[in-house]
Every structure is written in C-alpha cells, then in structure tokens.
Amino acid sequence: MEKIIVIGGLSAGPSAAAKARRENEQAEIILFEKGAHVSYATCGMPYAFSGVIDSRDKLMVVKPELLQNRFNIDVRLNEEVININTKGKMVFSNLGSYNYDKLIFATGARPVVPPIANIKLARNWSTCRSMADFDKIVKLGLATASKHITVVGAGLIGVEVAENLIEAGKKVTLIEGASHVLTMWQKKFGDFLERILTSEGVEVLTSTLVSKFDIDKDGTIESVITKDGNRIPTDFVILSVGIKPNTDLLLAEGAESIENGALKVNEFMETSIKDVFASGDNVSLKNLQTNAFDYFPLGTHSNKGGRAAGVNALGGAISFKGAYKTAIIKVFDYTLARTGMNATALEVQGIPFKTVLTVSGATPGYYPGQKDLITEIYFDPETERILGAELFGEVGVDKRVDVLSTAIYANLKITDLSQLDLAYAPPFSPAKDPVVVSSFVAENIINGKSEQITVEAFYELLNADSQEDYLLLDVRSENEYERGTIPGALNYPLDDLRNHMDLIKSKNKNIIIFCQKGLRGYLAERILRNNGVERISNLAGGFKLWSMFSDQIEVPEVVV
C-alpha cells in the first residue's frame, strides 16, 4: 500500500490529497497542517473586512471533517513538520516521526516583515495571510474604535485591503516603496488606479519607505514614521510587502530553487529530489514565454499544481506546464488586468516589441451605460505574435483579458484576433469587440497605414522643449477643444481638416494628431496621408488617455 505524506493544508496540499484519493482508494494519505485550519480563502480576506463576504465561516472553503470523512485522509492539525530526511524517506513533526513512499511538499509562503524600528515591541499591527492574521485585524483594527488604518505595501492584497477598509468606514493610508502602486503593471496603469484610490478617500504615498513605529508604553502604535520624516498618526497597521517561500526544510536537503528560495519543479511537479513533489506558493514554475523558472504565487496555480502532484505521486503523468503572469484586480468600480509580458518585462528580456493601445466601448454606444475599455497589447514586430496585454476599465475587463491570455497560450498573432468568433449581443459587447478593434488598429500599424505614439513617448517629447520640431493637431470639435487641450495644440476639427491642408503642408513638420480616444485621430491621419502628408503619428488613446496620464492641460482663451 502506497503511503503519501502531504505537508501543508492551505490550497495546494488539500488539492493534492483529495486528487490522490480519487486516484487510489487504498493509498494511505496523511496531511500535516501546523495551524488549526485547512483550505481557507486568503484571497477572500479583504472582502470579509468590508462585509462583501459576510462571515468568517465562508472563508473556510473545506473543513477538515470533509477531507477526513469524504476522502479518508488522515488530517493532522496543529502538527508542524520540523525536519525531513529525504534519503531515509522520513518526516519528523513536533509530535512524532513518519515514513513515506512519496512526499508532497505544499508549505506555501510566509509574509515578509520588514525591519521597522519598534515592530517587535508593537502590538496593533498584522500581516494579512492567515486566519490568525484575519482574526487579529478584525479584533484590533475593525471591531474597535480604530478610525485610521495604515496599509504598507500596494500589491494585489494591499490594494484590495485598502479598498475594503474604506468600504468598512475606515480612513486609510496606503504606503508603497516603489514609484507606483501595483508594480506588476506599467506605471501609467498603476497611476490610473492610484487616482481611483485617491478619489475614493485613500491617501496614497508612493516612493515611500516606513522606518519606525512610534509606540506608547503599552506597545500601541500611535504613528508611522517614514524614512523622509513624514509622521502618519494611525490606530492599526497592516503589512503586505511580499512573501517568502517556506522551503527551508527541503533546501537543507539539497533541493534546487530559484533566488527567492522557491523550489524548482518540472511539469509533473517533481522537485530535484527523488519521490518528492511540491506545489503552491513554495514552488517555481516555468514561464511559458521565457522558458525560465519564475514565481507565480496565485491560488489558480496552487490548485492546478496540487492536483497534478496528487496524481503523479501515485504514478500518474498529469502535467502542469507553467504560467505567464495573468492577473486581475477590482478596485471600487474599476478593474485592472494583465497577461504575459508588458513593456518593462520585454525591455528587461531584450525582446523587440511593438505596442498598440485602443480606447473603445465595452458595449455599444446606443446601449445604456456604455463604459470605455483601455486595452494595450504588446506584440512581436516580425512574427506578429502576441506577447502581453494590460487592460483598464469598468466593464468587461475580465472577459477580454482571458481572451488575450488564451491567445498567448495558443501563440496567436495580433492579426488573428480580428478573425475570432467572439460572443456578441448589445448588453455584452459592441459589434466590433475591443479585442477585435485592437487587431484592426494593429493591422493598420503593421501595414504602414497608421502610426501611434504612446503617451509616455509624447510626454517626453512635450517636456523636451522640442515643440518647434512637430505640429500638434487637436482634431476634436471646437467645444471639446475649448474645455481643455494639450499645451501647444492647434484646433483643426476633423470635419474641417481638408480646408487647412495647404497650411498644414506649408509647416513641413512632423505631425502629431489627437482626438478624444483615437478613432477621429486615425481618420484625420488617413485624410492627411491620402493628401501626401507622411510624417504623422496618432496619440494612442487620445486626449482621454492624456488627461488620465498627465496634469498638463491647457484651457484656451475663447475669443468672442
């Protein structure tokens, strides 16, 4: 009879144990969990702070009794494995020693606690990773007279916590050491979301590090002190600055890992040590785009990896090939998503790429409540293969990012997207879906019919005092122009553009066109090109994106 030991009871461990049982009724399966709970939803914790998830019990996805009774798994709660001898195939806990035939190591990761002065003396702070953390935050941060909470770290969890604390009626300061929140995304997208957070009442401090907690004689934090000397009075602090894989036991046995300690596993979830499998936030998977080991600490991968480990520990051959950094987050009424490699990652890898950005309706203009969707796609200029994408909007972001994630897995070209048979009905999509629109625009760029300039590149140009080198044309209506435009822009409305052709040609300058979102700019570009004007760029996303990206807005004087 095969004996399987699983270490870790959060997500990958129970997934592995349950799948192993489904594959083999006779195997002896023991699951060790050092805490008092198994299979709880850490990703759901922020939403329980605000009451969106209305009870603590709903965070308990699977109870120990279910694993014991339905799956006949020997669940050992509050029993911590403290040593492993992989040569002798033994594990040692705080209560005893056990032999195994196959070991599944699913110990996850622990929160990083930065070296903040007085943190060891302070009591009213917590990380946000375990049920013990959740209970402490609820008890000291939410169910008391605490009015202000400081969240340190603006990654996925930190931003979600900040949002839900606002919804719970707290005042919130969000502190991030990097230049923008949500550093998985390009800076402009992080900045877009920062504006949303600020508009909803979150005080956001970027490029800021915490150096000290000011505490009273009882160890209560009274204020947070930043390295630049800023003092933030607060009642509670939540730390969400990163995680470190719990892999020390196997590293001591010689297991191979990446720099952060995450264990290298192959597609069958086997570590470099014979008969030892691993899955969850403690492993490094292959990045399917770079073919290098990478770190993907998300629940989707933990569950898929655990399932594969459970089968393969019993002789199966299910593969989990890897991932490529698909992620999504809701913040108030907005959603931000990504998949694959963005511009920053591509530059680091030295991979050539082109960018196409569109602003289009997630639903038709005639259907009530239309919202814009910003889609930026990165693709290979030679093969046209899609390399990555980032999206921002209020409606339909999840649908489109999953389409683009699937396209990356299938090695589709950006020009293939216009051929997809996507679901269409007015409540869900316009006749030309934003994904299809991105493909159309990319085709025009590839075929030399259009050229985009990003807001980042134009910002550098505008601030380089080189306006004499280009002519900036605002092709929106006069009313739109008068409400605000980009400094230095001339207003030649699209429908009147042909009447200014001779003047435009006489300037003999590089021309940058913009409208509100991009479509009229493209139409203006075609008019000019078809009249012999060649040196033209269309500002990607138009004035809408510029106004989200930059504070440089000019309100022209109206001559009556």
Coordinates of C-alpha atoms in Angstrom, one line a residue:
M1 CA 0.0 0.0 0.0
E2 CA 1.4 3.4 -1.1
K3 CA 2.0 5.9 1.7
I4 CA 1.6 9.6 0.7
I5 CA 2.5 12.4 3.1
V6 CA 1.3 15.9 2.3
I7 CA 2.8 18.8 4.2
G8 CA 0.7 21.9 4.1
G9 CA -3.1 22.4 4.4
L10 CA -3.9 25.7 2.7
S11 CA -4.8 25.1 -1.0
A12 CA -2.2 23.0 -2.9
G13 CA -2.0 20.4 -0.1
P14 CA -5.7 19.6 0.2
S15 CA -6.0 19.7 -3.6
A16 CA -3.2 17.1 -3.9
A17 CA -4.5 14.9 -1.1
A18 CA -8.1 14.9 -2.5
K19 CA -6.9 14.1 -6.0
A20 CA -4.6 11.4 -4.8
R21 CA -7.6 9.8 -3.0
R22 CA -9.7 10.0 -6.1
E23 CA -7.0 8.1 -8.0
N24 CA -6.3 5.4 -5.4
E25 CA -8.7 4.2 -2.7
Q26 CA -6.1 2.1 -1.0
A27 CA -3.3 4.6 -0.5
E28 CA -2.5 5.8 3.0
I29 CA -2.6 9.6 2.9
I30 CA -1.6 11.8 5.8
L31 CA -1.9 15.6 5.6
F32 CA 0.0 17.8 8.2
E33 CA -1.0 21.3 8.9
K34 CA 0.8 23.3 11.5
G35 CA -2.2 25.6 12.2
A36 CA -5.7 25.0 13.3
H37 CA -7.4 25.3 9.8
V38 CA -7.2 23.9 6.3
S39 CA -8.2 25.2 2.9
Y40 CA -9.3 28.7 3.8
A41 CA -9.5 31.6 1.3
T42 CA -6.7 34.0 2.0
C43 CA -7.7 35.9 -1.2
G44 CA -11.1 36.5 0.2
M45 CA -10.0 38.1 3.5
P46 CA -10.0 41.7 2.3
Y47 CA -13.6 41.3 1.2
A48 CA -14.6 40.0 4.6
F49 CA -13.3 43.2 6.2
S50 CA -15.9 45.2 4.3
G51 CA -18.7 42.6 4.7
V52 CA -18.9 41.7 1.0
I53 CA -18.1 38.3 2.3
D54 CA -20.5 38.4 5.3
S55 CA -19.0 35.9 7.7
R56 CA -15.7 34.3 8.7
D57 CA -17.1 30.8 8.1
K58 CA -17.5 31.5 4.4
L59 CA -13.7 31.8 4.2
M60 CA -13.4 28.2 5.2
V61 CA -13.5 26.6 1.8
V62 CA -13.1 23.0 3.0
K63 CA -13.4 21.8 6.6
P64 CA -11.1 19.1 8.0
E65 CA -14.0 16.8 8.5
L66 CA -14.7 16.8 4.8
L67 CA -11.2 15.7 4.0
Q68 CA -11.4 13.0 6.7
N69 CA -14.9 11.7 6.1
R70 CA -15.4 12.0 2.3
F71 CA -11.8 11.5 1.2
N72 CA -10.5 9.3 4.0
I73 CA -7.5 11.5 4.6
D74 CA -5.7 11.5 7.9
V75 CA -5.6 15.2 8.7
R76 CA -3.2 16.2 11.4
L77 CA -4.0 19.8 12.6
N78 CA -1.7 21.7 14.8
E79 CA 1.1 19.3 14.0
E80 CA 4.2 21.0 12.4
V81 CA 6.8 19.1 10.4
I82 CA 10.1 20.3 11.7
N83 CA 12.5 18.1 9.8
I84 CA 12.8 15.9 6.7
N85 CA 15.2 13.1 5.8
T86 CA 14.7 12.6 2.1
K87 CA 17.3 9.8 1.9
G88 CA 15.6 7.8 4.6
K89 CA 12.1 8.9 3.5
M90 CA 11.1 10.2 6.9
V91 CA 9.4 13.3 8.2
F92 CA 9.6 14.5 11.8
S93 CA 6.9 16.6 13.4
N94 CA 6.6 18.2 16.8
L95 CA 4.6 15.1 17.8
G96 CA 6.4 12.1 16.1
S97 CA 8.2 10.6 13.1
Y98 CA 6.6 9.1 10.0
N99 CA 7.9 7.3 6.9
Y100 CA 6.6 7.8 3.4
D101 CA 6.8 6.4 -0.1
K102 CA 6.1 9.8 -1.8
L103 CA 6.2 13.2 -0.2
I104 CA 4.1 16.2 -1.4
F105 CA 5.6 19.5 -0.1
A106 CA 2.9 22.2 -0.1
T107 CA 4.1 24.6 2.6
G108 CA 3.3 27.8 0.8
A109 CA 4.9 31.1 1.8
R110 CA 5.1 33.4 4.7
P111 CA 4.8 37.2 4.8
V112 CA 7.9 39.3 4.7
V113 CA 8.1 41.5 7.8
P114 CA 10.5 44.5 7.1
P115 CA 13.0 45.6 9.8
I116 CA 10.9 48.5 11.1
A117 CA 12.1 50.1 14.3
N118 CA 9.9 49.1 17.3
I119 CA 7.9 46.5 15.3
K120 CA 8.8 43.7 17.8
L121 CA 7.5 45.8 20.7
A122 CA 4.3 46.9 18.9
R123 CA 1.0 45.0 19.3
N124 CA -1.5 46.7 17.0
W125 CA -0.2 45.5 13.6
S126 CA -0.6 42.4 11.5
T127 CA 0.3 40.8 8.2
C128 CA -2.7 39.5 6.1
R129 CA -2.0 35.9 5.2
S130 CA -3.5 33.5 7.8
M131 CA -6.7 33.1 9.7
A132 CA -4.8 34.2 12.8
D133 CA -4.0 37.4 10.9
F134 CA -7.6 37.8 9.9
D135 CA -8.8 37.4 13.5
K136 CA -6.3 39.9 14.8
I137 CA -7.2 42.5 12.2
V138 CA -10.9 42.1 12.9
K139 CA -10.4 42.3 16.6
L140 CA -8.0 45.2 16.9
G141 CA -8.5 47.0 13.6
L142 CA -12.1 46.7 12.7
A143 CA -14.2 45.8 15.8
T144 CA -12.7 48.6 17.9
A145 CA -12.6 52.3 18.0
S146 CA -9.9 52.4 15.4
K147 CA -10.6 55.1 12.9
H148 CA -7.4 55.1 10.8
I149 CA -5.5 52.1 9.4
T150 CA -2.2 52.2 7.5
V151 CA -1.6 49.6 4.9
V152 CA 2.1 49.1 4.0
G153 CA 2.6 47.6 0.5
A154 CA 0.5 48.3 -2.6
G155 CA 0.5 44.9 -4.3
L156 CA -2.7 43.0 -5.1
I157 CA -3.5 42.2 -1.4
G158 CA -2.5 45.6 -0.1
V159 CA -4.7 47.5 -2.6
E160 CA -7.7 45.1 -2.0
V161 CA -7.3 45.6 1.7
A162 CA -7.2 49.4 1.3
E163 CA -10.4 49.4 -0.8
N164 CA -12.3 47.2 1.6
L165 CA -11.2 49.2 4.7
I166 CA -12.6 52.3 3.0
E167 CA -15.9 50.4 2.4
A168 CA -15.8 49.5 6.1
G169 CA -15.8 53.1 7.0
K170 CA -12.1 53.5 8.0
K171 CA -9.7 56.2 7.0
V172 CA -6.8 54.6 5.1
T173 CA -3.2 55.5 4.2
L174 CA -1.6 53.2 1.6
I175 CA 2.2 53.3 1.5
E176 CA 4.3 51.8 -1.3
G177 CA 8.1 51.9 -1.7
A178 CA 8.0 51.8 -5.5
S179 CA 7.2 54.7 -7.8
H180 CA 3.6 53.4 -8.3
V181 CA 1.0 51.0 -6.9
L182 CA 0.6 47.5 -8.4
T183 CA 4.1 47.2 -9.9
M184 CA 3.1 44.1 -11.9
W185 CA 1.6 46.7 -14.3
Q186 CA 3.1 49.5 -16.3
K187 CA 3.4 52.8 -14.3
K188 CA 0.7 54.5 -16.2
F189 CA -1.8 51.8 -15.3
G190 CA -0.7 51.9 -11.7
D191 CA -1.1 55.7 -11.8
F192 CA -4.6 55.4 -13.2
L193 CA -5.6 53.2 -10.3
E194 CA -3.9 55.5 -7.8
R195 CA -6.2 58.2 -9.0
I196 CA -9.2 56.0 -8.3
L197 CA -8.0 55.1 -4.9
T198 CA -7.4 58.8 -4.1
S199 CA -10.8 59.8 -5.4
E200 CA -12.4 57.3 -3.0
G201 CA -10.6 58.6 0.0
V202 CA -7.4 56.5 0.2
E203 CA -4.3 58.5 1.0
V204 CA -1.6 57.0 -1.3
L205 CA 2.1 57.6 -0.6
T206 CA 4.4 56.1 -3.3
S207 CA 8.3 56.1 -3.3
T208 CA 7.9 55.9 0.5
L209 CA 9.5 53.5 3.0
V210 CA 8.5 53.0 6.6
S211 CA 11.4 53.3 9.1
K212 CA 9.8 53.3 12.5
F213 CA 6.6 52.8 14.6
D214 CA 6.0 55.4 17.3
I215 CA 4.6 53.4 20.2
D216 CA 3.4 54.2 23.7
K217 CA 4.4 52.4 26.9
D218 CA 1.9 49.6 26.3
G219 CA 3.2 48.9 22.8
T220 CA 0.4 50.6 20.9
I221 CA 1.4 52.1 17.6
E222 CA 0.4 55.8 17.6
S223 CA 2.0 56.8 14.3
V224 CA 4.0 55.5 11.4
I225 CA 7.3 57.3 10.6
T226 CA 8.6 57.2 7.0
K227 CA 12.2 57.5 6.0
D228 CA 11.7 61.0 4.7
G229 CA 10.4 62.1 8.2
N230 CA 6.7 62.1 7.5
R231 CA 4.6 61.2 10.6
I232 CA 1.3 59.4 10.0
P233 CA -1.0 59.1 13.1
T234 CA -2.7 55.7 12.9
D235 CA -4.6 53.2 15.0
F236 CA -3.6 50.0 13.3
V237 CA -1.0 48.8 10.7
I238 CA -1.4 46.0 8.1
L239 CA 1.8 44.8 6.4
S240 CA 1.6 43.4 2.9
V241 CA 5.0 43.9 1.5
G242 CA 5.6 40.5 -0.1
I243 CA 6.1 36.8 0.7
K244 CA 8.9 34.3 1.0
P245 CA 8.5 30.6 0.1
N246 CA 8.6 28.2 3.1
T247 CA 11.2 25.9 1.7
D248 CA 14.0 25.7 4.3
L249 CA 13.4 22.0 5.1
L250 CA 13.9 20.9 1.5
L251 CA 16.7 23.4 0.8
A252 CA 18.6 21.8 3.7
E253 CA 18.2 18.5 1.8
G254 CA 19.7 20.0 -1.4
A255 CA 16.6 20.8 -3.4
E256 CA 17.1 23.1 -6.3
S257 CA 15.5 26.5 -6.1
I258 CA 15.4 30.0 -7.6
E259 CA 16.9 33.0 -5.9
N260 CA 14.0 33.7 -3.6
G261 CA 14.0 30.0 -2.3
A262 CA 11.1 28.8 -4.4
L263 CA 11.6 25.1 -5.4
K264 CA 12.2 24.3 -9.0
V265 CA 9.7 21.7 -10.2
N266 CA 9.2 20.1 -13.6
E267 CA 5.8 20.0 -15.3
F268 CA 4.9 16.9 -13.3
M269 CA 5.6 18.9 -10.0
E270 CA 8.7 16.8 -9.2
T271 CA 11.4 18.5 -7.3
S272 CA 15.1 17.7 -7.9
I273 CA 14.9 15.2 -5.0
K274 CA 13.5 11.7 -5.9
D275 CA 10.0 10.9 -4.8
V276 CA 9.4 14.5 -3.5
F277 CA 6.8 16.6 -5.2
A278 CA 5.9 20.2 -4.5
S279 CA 3.2 22.7 -5.3
G280 CA 1.8 26.0 -4.2
D281 CA 3.4 29.3 -3.3
N282 CA 6.6 27.5 -2.4
V283 CA 7.4 26.4 -5.9
S284 CA 8.9 28.0 -9.1
L285 CA 7.2 27.1 -12.3
K286 CA 8.4 27.5 -15.9
N287 CA 7.4 30.8 -17.5
L288 CA 5.9 29.6 -20.8
Q289 CA 7.1 32.7 -22.6
T290 CA 10.7 32.8 -21.4
N291 CA 11.1 29.1 -20.6
A292 CA 12.9 30.2 -17.4
F293 CA 11.8 29.4 -13.9
D294 CA 9.6 32.1 -12.5
Y295 CA 7.4 32.8 -9.4
F296 CA 3.6 32.8 -9.7
P297 CA 2.1 32.8 -6.2
L298 CA -1.6 32.7 -7.1
G299 CA -4.4 30.4 -6.0
T300 CA -5.1 29.2 -9.5
H301 CA -1.6 27.7 -9.9
S302 CA -1.6 26.3 -6.3
N303 CA -4.7 24.3 -7.1
K304 CA -3.6 23.1 -10.5
G305 CA -0.2 22.2 -9.2
G306 CA -1.6 20.4 -6.2
R307 CA -3.9 18.4 -8.4
A308 CA -1.1 17.3 -10.7
A309 CA 1.2 16.4 -7.7
G310 CA -1.5 14.3 -6.2
V311 CA -2.0 12.2 -9.3
N312 CA 1.7 12.0 -10.2
A313 CA 2.7 10.9 -6.7
L314 CA 0.7 7.7 -7.4
G315 CA 2.4 7.1 -10.7
G316 CA 0.3 9.3 -13.0
A317 CA 1.6 11.7 -15.6
I318 CA -0.6 14.8 -15.5
S319 CA 1.4 17.9 -16.5
F320 CA 1.1 21.5 -15.4
K321 CA 3.4 23.2 -17.8
G322 CA 3.7 26.6 -16.3
A323 CA 2.2 30.1 -16.4
Y324 CA 2.8 33.6 -17.8
K325 CA 1.6 36.2 -15.2
T326 CA -2.1 36.7 -15.8
A327 CA -3.6 38.7 -13.0
I328 CA -6.7 40.8 -12.3
I329 CA -7.9 43.2 -9.5
K330 CA -11.1 45.0 -8.8
V331 CA -10.8 48.4 -7.1
F332 CA -14.0 50.2 -6.4
D333 CA -15.8 50.4 -9.8
Y334 CA -12.7 49.7 -11.9
T335 CA -10.8 46.6 -12.9
L336 CA -7.2 46.3 -13.9
A337 CA -5.9 43.2 -15.6
R338 CA -2.8 41.9 -17.3
T339 CA -1.4 38.8 -19.1
G340 CA 2.0 37.9 -20.5
M341 CA 4.9 40.3 -20.7
N342 CA 4.5 44.1 -20.6
A343 CA 6.8 46.7 -22.0
T344 CA 9.0 46.7 -18.9
A345 CA 9.5 42.9 -18.9
L346 CA 10.1 42.8 -22.6
E347 CA 12.8 45.5 -22.3
V348 CA 14.5 43.6 -19.5
Q349 CA 14.4 40.4 -21.6
G350 CA 15.7 42.3 -24.6
I351 CA 12.8 41.2 -26.7
P352 CA 11.8 43.6 -29.6
F353 CA 8.1 44.6 -29.5
K354 CA 5.5 47.0 -30.8
T355 CA 2.6 48.4 -28.8
V356 CA -1.0 49.0 -29.8
L357 CA -3.3 50.9 -27.5
T358 CA -7.0 51.4 -28.0
V359 CA -9.9 53.1 -26.1
S360 CA -13.2 51.6 -27.1
G361 CA -16.6 50.9 -25.7
A362 CA -17.1 47.7 -23.8
T363 CA -20.7 47.8 -25.0
P364 CA -22.3 49.7 -27.9
G365 CA -22.8 53.5 -27.6
Y366 CA -26.5 53.1 -28.1
Y367 CA -26.8 50.6 -25.2
P368 CA -27.4 52.3 -21.8
G369 CA -24.4 52.7 -19.5
Q370 CA -21.5 52.4 -22.0
K371 CA -18.1 52.4 -20.4
D372 CA -14.7 52.7 -22.0
L373 CA -12.1 49.9 -22.0
I374 CA -8.4 50.8 -22.4
T375 CA -6.5 47.9 -24.0
E376 CA -2.8 47.9 -24.6
I377 CA -1.3 44.9 -26.4
Y378 CA 2.4 44.2 -26.9
F379 CA 3.4 42.1 -30.0
D380 CA 6.4 40.9 -31.9
P381 CA 7.1 43.2 -34.9
E382 CA 8.4 40.3 -37.0
T383 CA 6.1 37.4 -36.2
E384 CA 3.2 39.5 -35.0
R385 CA 2.8 37.0 -32.1
I386 CA 1.1 38.5 -29.1
L387 CA 3.5 38.9 -26.2
G388 CA 1.3 40.5 -23.5
A389 CA -1.5 42.9 -22.7
E390 CA -2.8 45.2 -20.0
L391 CA -6.4 46.4 -19.6
F392 CA -8.2 49.0 -17.5
G393 CA -11.9 49.8 -17.3
E394 CA -15.2 49.4 -15.5
V395 CA -16.9 46.7 -17.6
G396 CA -15.8 43.6 -19.5
V397 CA -12.1 43.7 -18.5
D398 CA -12.2 40.1 -17.2
K399 CA -13.7 38.7 -20.4
R400 CA -11.1 40.4 -22.7
V401 CA -8.0 39.6 -20.6
D402 CA -9.0 35.9 -20.7
V403 CA -9.3 36.0 -24.4
L404 CA -5.9 37.5 -24.7
S405 CA -4.4 35.1 -22.2
T406 CA -5.8 32.2 -24.3
A407 CA -4.4 33.9 -27.4
I408 CA -0.9 33.9 -25.8
Y409 CA -1.1 30.2 -24.9
A410 CA -2.2 29.4 -28.5
N411 CA 0.7 31.5 -30.0
L412 CA -1.8 33.6 -31.9
K413 CA -0.8 36.7 -33.9
I414 CA -2.3 40.0 -33.1
T415 CA -3.8 40.0 -36.6
D416 CA -5.5 36.7 -35.7
L417 CA -7.7 38.4 -33.1
S418 CA -9.9 40.1 -35.8
Q419 CA -10.8 36.6 -37.0
L420 CA -12.0 35.3 -33.6
D421 CA -15.7 34.5 -33.4
L422 CA -16.5 36.3 -30.2
A423 CA -19.9 36.3 -28.5
Y424 CA -21.9 39.4 -29.4
A425 CA -25.1 41.0 -28.0
P426 CA -25.6 44.6 -27.0
P427 CA -25.5 44.0 -23.2
F428 CA -22.1 42.4 -23.5
S429 CA -20.2 43.7 -26.5
P430 CA -20.3 46.1 -29.5
A431 CA -20.3 44.5 -32.9
K432 CA -16.6 45.3 -33.1
D433 CA -15.3 43.9 -29.8
P434 CA -12.4 45.9 -28.2
V435 CA -10.2 42.8 -28.8
V436 CA -11.1 42.9 -32.5
V437 CA -10.6 46.7 -32.6
S438 CA -7.1 46.3 -31.2
S439 CA -6.4 43.8 -34.0
F440 CA -7.7 46.2 -36.7
V441 CA -5.6 49.0 -35.3
A442 CA -2.5 46.7 -35.2
E443 CA -3.1 45.7 -38.8
N444 CA -3.1 49.3 -39.9
I445 CA 0.2 49.9 -38.0
I446 CA 1.8 46.8 -39.5
N447 CA 0.7 47.8 -43.0
G448 CA 2.0 51.3 -42.6
K449 CA -1.4 52.9 -42.8
S450 CA -1.1 54.4 -39.3
E451 CA 1.5 55.1 -36.6
Q452 CA 0.8 55.5 -32.9
I453 CA 2.8 57.5 -30.4
T454 CA 2.4 56.4 -26.7
V455 CA 1.5 58.9 -24.0
E456 CA 4.8 58.2 -22.4
A457 CA 6.8 59.0 -25.5
F458 CA 4.8 62.1 -26.2
Y459 CA 5.2 63.3 -22.6
E460 CA 9.0 63.1 -23.0
L461 CA 8.7 65.0 -26.3
L462 CA 6.5 67.7 -24.8
N463 CA 8.8 68.2 -21.9
A464 CA 11.9 68.3 -24.1
D465 CA 11.1 71.8 -25.4
S466 CA 11.1 70.5 -28.9
Q467 CA 7.8 71.8 -30.0
E468 CA 9.3 73.5 -33.0
D469 CA 10.1 70.1 -34.4
Y470 CA 6.4 69.0 -34.6
L471 CA 3.0 70.3 -35.2
L472 CA 0.4 69.2 -32.7
L473 CA -3.2 69.0 -34.0
D474 CA -6.3 68.6 -31.9
V475 CA -9.0 67.3 -34.4
R476 CA -11.8 67.3 -31.9
S477 CA -14.7 69.8 -32.1
E478 CA -14.2 73.4 -31.1
N479 CA -16.4 72.9 -27.9
E480 CA -14.2 69.9 -26.9
Y481 CA -11.0 72.0 -27.5
E482 CA -12.2 74.9 -25.5
R483 CA -12.9 72.7 -22.5
G484 CA -9.2 71.7 -22.4
T485 CA -6.4 70.6 -24.7
I486 CA -2.8 69.6 -24.7
P487 CA -0.4 72.6 -24.5
G488 CA 0.6 73.9 -27.9
A489 CA -2.1 72.2 -29.8
L490 CA -3.9 73.8 -32.8
N491 CA -7.6 73.0 -33.3
Y492 CA -8.4 71.8 -36.7
P493 CA -11.7 69.8 -36.3
L494 CA -11.8 66.6 -38.3
D495 CA -14.8 67.6 -40.5
D496 CA -13.0 70.8 -41.4
L497 CA -9.5 69.4 -41.8
R498 CA -9.3 69.4 -45.6
N499 CA -9.8 73.2 -45.6
H500 CA -6.5 73.5 -43.7
M501 CA -4.4 71.2 -45.9
D502 CA -2.3 73.8 -47.6
L503 CA -1.4 75.4 -44.3
I504 CA -0.5 72.0 -42.7
K505 CA 1.7 71.1 -45.6
S506 CA 3.4 74.5 -45.5
K507 CA 4.6 73.9 -41.9
N508 CA 6.7 71.0 -43.2
K509 CA 6.9 69.4 -39.7
N510 CA 6.3 66.1 -38.1
I511 CA 2.6 66.0 -37.2
I512 CA 1.1 64.5 -34.0
I513 CA -2.7 64.2 -34.1
F514 CA -5.1 63.5 -31.3
C515 CA -8.8 63.4 -30.8
Q516 CA -10.7 62.2 -27.7
K517 CA -10.0 58.5 -27.8
G518 CA -8.1 57.7 -31.0
L519 CA -10.7 57.0 -33.8
R520 CA -11.1 60.5 -35.2
G521 CA -7.3 60.9 -34.9
Y522 CA -6.9 57.9 -37.2
L523 CA -9.4 59.3 -39.7
A524 CA -7.5 62.6 -39.7
E525 CA -4.3 60.6 -40.2
R526 CA -5.8 58.9 -43.3
I527 CA -7.0 62.2 -44.7
L528 CA -3.5 63.7 -44.4
R529 CA -1.7 60.6 -45.7
N530 CA -4.0 60.4 -48.7
N531 CA -3.2 64.1 -49.4
G532 CA 0.5 63.4 -49.5
V533 CA 1.4 64.2 -45.8
E534 CA 3.6 61.4 -44.5
R535 CA 5.3 62.2 -41.2
I536 CA 2.3 61.6 -38.9
S537 CA 1.6 60.0 -35.6
N538 CA -1.7 59.5 -33.8
L539 CA -1.6 59.9 -30.0
A540 CA -2.6 56.4 -28.6
G541 CA -5.8 56.8 -26.5
G542 CA -6.2 60.5 -27.5
F543 CA -7.0 63.3 -25.0
K544 CA -8.8 60.9 -22.7
L545 CA -5.6 58.9 -22.0
W546 CA -3.5 62.0 -21.9
S547 CA -5.8 63.6 -19.3
M548 CA -5.5 60.4 -17.2
F549 CA -1.8 60.3 -17.6
S550 CA -0.7 63.9 -17.3
D551 CA -1.7 67.1 -15.5
Q552 CA -0.5 69.2 -18.4
I553 CA -3.9 70.5 -19.7
E554 CA -4.4 73.9 -21.3
V555 CA -7.7 75.8 -21.4
P556 CA -7.6 78.0 -24.5
E557 CA -9.0 81.6 -24.3
V558 CA -12.2 81.9 -26.2
V559 CA -12.4 84.9 -28.4
V560 CA -16.0 86.2 -28.5

